[in-house]
Coordinates of C-alpha atoms in Angstrom, one line a residue:
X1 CA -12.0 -4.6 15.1
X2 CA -10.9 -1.5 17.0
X3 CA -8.9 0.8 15.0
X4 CA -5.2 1.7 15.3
X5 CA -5.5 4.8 17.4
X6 CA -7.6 2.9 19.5
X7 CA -5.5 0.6 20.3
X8 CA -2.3 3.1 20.5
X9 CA -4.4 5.2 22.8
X10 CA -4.7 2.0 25.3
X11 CA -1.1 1.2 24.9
X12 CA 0.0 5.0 25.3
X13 CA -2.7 7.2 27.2
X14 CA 0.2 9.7 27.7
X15 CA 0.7 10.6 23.9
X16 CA -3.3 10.8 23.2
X17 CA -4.0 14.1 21.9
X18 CA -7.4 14.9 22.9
X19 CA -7.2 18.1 20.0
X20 CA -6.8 15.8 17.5
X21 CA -9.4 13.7 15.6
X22 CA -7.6 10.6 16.1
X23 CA -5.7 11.5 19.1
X24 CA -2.2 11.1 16.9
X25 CA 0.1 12.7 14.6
X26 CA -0.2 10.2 11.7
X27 CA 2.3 11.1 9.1
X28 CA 0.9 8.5 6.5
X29 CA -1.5 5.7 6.1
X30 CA -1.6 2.4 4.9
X31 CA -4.2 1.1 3.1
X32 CA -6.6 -1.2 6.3
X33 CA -5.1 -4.7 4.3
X34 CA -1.5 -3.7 4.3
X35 CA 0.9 -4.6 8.0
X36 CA 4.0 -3.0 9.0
X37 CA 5.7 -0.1 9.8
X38 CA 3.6 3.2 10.2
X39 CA 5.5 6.7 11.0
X40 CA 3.5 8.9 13.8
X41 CA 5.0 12.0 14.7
X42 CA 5.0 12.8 18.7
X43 CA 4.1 16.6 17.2
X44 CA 2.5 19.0 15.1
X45 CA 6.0 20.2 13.9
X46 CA 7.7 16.7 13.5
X47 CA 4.2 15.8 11.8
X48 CA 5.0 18.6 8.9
X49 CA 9.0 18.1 9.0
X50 CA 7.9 14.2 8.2
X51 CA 5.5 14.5 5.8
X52 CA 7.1 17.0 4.3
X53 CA 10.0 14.7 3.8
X54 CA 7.5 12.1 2.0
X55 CA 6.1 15.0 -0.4
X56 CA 9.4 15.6 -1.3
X57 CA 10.3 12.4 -1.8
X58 CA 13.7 12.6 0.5
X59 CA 11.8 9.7 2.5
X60 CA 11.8 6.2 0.6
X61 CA 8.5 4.0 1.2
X62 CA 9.3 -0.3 1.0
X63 CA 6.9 -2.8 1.3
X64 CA 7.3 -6.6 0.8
X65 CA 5.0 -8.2 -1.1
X66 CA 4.2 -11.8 -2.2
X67 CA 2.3 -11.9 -5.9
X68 CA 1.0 -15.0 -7.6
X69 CA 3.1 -16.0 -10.6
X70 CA 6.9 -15.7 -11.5
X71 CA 7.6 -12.1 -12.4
X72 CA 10.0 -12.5 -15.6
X73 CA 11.7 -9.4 -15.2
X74 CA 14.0 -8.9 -12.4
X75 CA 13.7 -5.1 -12.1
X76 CA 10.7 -3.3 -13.4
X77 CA 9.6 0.5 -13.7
X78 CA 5.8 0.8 -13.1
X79 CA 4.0 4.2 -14.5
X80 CA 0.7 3.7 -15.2
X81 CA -1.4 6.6 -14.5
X82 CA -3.8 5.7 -11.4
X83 CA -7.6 7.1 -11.0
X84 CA -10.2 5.9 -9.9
X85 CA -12.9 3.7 -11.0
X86 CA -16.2 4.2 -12.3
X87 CA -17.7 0.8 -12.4
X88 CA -17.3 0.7 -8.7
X89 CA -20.2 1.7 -6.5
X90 CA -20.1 4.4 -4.4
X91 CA -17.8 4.4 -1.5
X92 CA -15.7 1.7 -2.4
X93 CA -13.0 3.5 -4.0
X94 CA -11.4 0.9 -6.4
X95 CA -8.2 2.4 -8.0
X96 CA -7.9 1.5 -12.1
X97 CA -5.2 2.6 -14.6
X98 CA -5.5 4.9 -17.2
X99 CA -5.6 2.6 -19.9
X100 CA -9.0 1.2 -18.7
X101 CA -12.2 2.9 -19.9
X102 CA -13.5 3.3 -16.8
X103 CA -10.5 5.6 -15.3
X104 CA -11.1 8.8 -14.1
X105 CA -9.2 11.3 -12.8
X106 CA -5.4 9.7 -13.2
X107 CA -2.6 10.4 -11.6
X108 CA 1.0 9.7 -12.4
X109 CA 2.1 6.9 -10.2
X110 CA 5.5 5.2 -10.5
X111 CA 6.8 2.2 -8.1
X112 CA 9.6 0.4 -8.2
X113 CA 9.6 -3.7 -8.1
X114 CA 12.9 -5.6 -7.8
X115 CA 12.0 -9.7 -7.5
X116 CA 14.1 -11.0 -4.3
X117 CA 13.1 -14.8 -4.6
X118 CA 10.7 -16.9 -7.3
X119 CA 9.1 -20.1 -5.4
X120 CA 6.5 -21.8 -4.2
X121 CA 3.5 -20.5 -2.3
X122 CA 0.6 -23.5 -1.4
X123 CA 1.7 -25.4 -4.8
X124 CA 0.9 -22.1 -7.1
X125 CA 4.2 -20.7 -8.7
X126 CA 4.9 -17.0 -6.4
X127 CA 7.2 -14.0 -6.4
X128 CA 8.7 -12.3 -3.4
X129 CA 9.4 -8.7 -4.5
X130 CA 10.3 -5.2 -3.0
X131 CA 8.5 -2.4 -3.9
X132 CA 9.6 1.1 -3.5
X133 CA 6.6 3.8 -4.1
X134 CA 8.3 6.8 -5.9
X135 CA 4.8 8.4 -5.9
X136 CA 2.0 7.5 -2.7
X137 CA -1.1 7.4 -4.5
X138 CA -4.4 5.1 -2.9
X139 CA -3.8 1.4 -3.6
X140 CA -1.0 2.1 -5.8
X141 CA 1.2 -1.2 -5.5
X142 CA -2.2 -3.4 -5.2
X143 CA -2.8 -2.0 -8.6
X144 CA 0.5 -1.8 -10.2
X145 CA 0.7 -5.7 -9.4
X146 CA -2.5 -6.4 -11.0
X147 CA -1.7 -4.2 -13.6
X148 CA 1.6 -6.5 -14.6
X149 CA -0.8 -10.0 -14.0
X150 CA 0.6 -10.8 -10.9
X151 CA -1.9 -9.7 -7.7
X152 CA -0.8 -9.5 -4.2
X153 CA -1.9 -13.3 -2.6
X154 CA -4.4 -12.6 -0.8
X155 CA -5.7 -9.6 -2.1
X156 CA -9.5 -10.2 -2.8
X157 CA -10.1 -6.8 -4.5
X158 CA -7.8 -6.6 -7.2
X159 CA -7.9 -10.1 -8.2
X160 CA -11.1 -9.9 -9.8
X161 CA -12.6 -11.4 -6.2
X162 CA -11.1 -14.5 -7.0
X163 CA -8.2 -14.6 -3.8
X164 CA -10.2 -15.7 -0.7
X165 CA -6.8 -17.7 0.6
X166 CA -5.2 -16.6 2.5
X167 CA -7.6 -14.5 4.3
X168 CA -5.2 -11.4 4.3
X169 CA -3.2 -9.5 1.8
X170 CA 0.6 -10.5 2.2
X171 CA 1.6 -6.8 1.5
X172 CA 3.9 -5.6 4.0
X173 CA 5.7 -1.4 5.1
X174 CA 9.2 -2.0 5.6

């Protein structure tokens, strides 16, 4: 599929930046399963006054999420240390928490999960939660999620390549 500055650069030739790599000021990223709302700066200036922003954490990051089971708790802290792991061949770049043996290199990661609405999703018991990430670390809330038992529907890679329905992640920016 063609990528998003592909597809901006169709929609808006005018803003293309030919200087640029990918033609855009993008001031984050989302991880390539994850929809919603992205923040590109018009800029090089707004591009560092934005992420700056982020780094110092005066922007707040939420995503909607749908996770298999009923989370018990209605608020919960998250702060397992992320790194990455070591089982995982080359290139793929599967994120693990510190208290697996195969962690390396972990970062302090903290998210935020507040449960909106326990139900129903295609007969399996589901959770509607918002997340806020306090820190923005690669797959964070994917593995936070699995961390607590309760994966993302959807999201083949941290449910132990079991979730092949729906065919995409029900993770959402907001």
């Amino acid at each position: 599929r063609p990528s998003l500055d592909v597809l901006l650069g169709k929609k808006y030739p005018h803003l293309v930046n030919s200087n640029l790599e990918h033609g855009f000021y993008f001031v984050h990223r989302l991880d390539f399963v994850t929809s919603g709302v992205l923040c590109i700066a018009l800029n090089k200036r707004a591009c560092a006054k934005a992420s700056g922003a982020i780094q110092k954490r005066i922007s707040r990051k939420y995503y909607i999420a749908l996770v298999r089971g009923h989370v018990s708790k209605d608020h919960l802290d998250l702060t397992d240390s992320i790194g990455y792991c070591a089982r995982e061949a080359e290139g793929n770049h599967k994120m693990c928490t510190v208290g697996e043996v195969c962690c390396t290199g972990p970062r302090d990661a903290h998210t935020r999960l507040v449960v909106l609405e326990r139900g129903v999703f295609m007969s399996y018991p589901a959770t509607k939660v918002l997340l806020q990430l306090i820190t923005g670390r690669r797959h964070q809330i994917r593995v936070h999620c699995s961390t607590i038992g309760h994966t993302i529907i959807g999201d083949y890679t941290y449910s132990g390549r079991k979730d092949t329905s729906p065919s995409r992640t029900f993770l959402h920016s907001y």
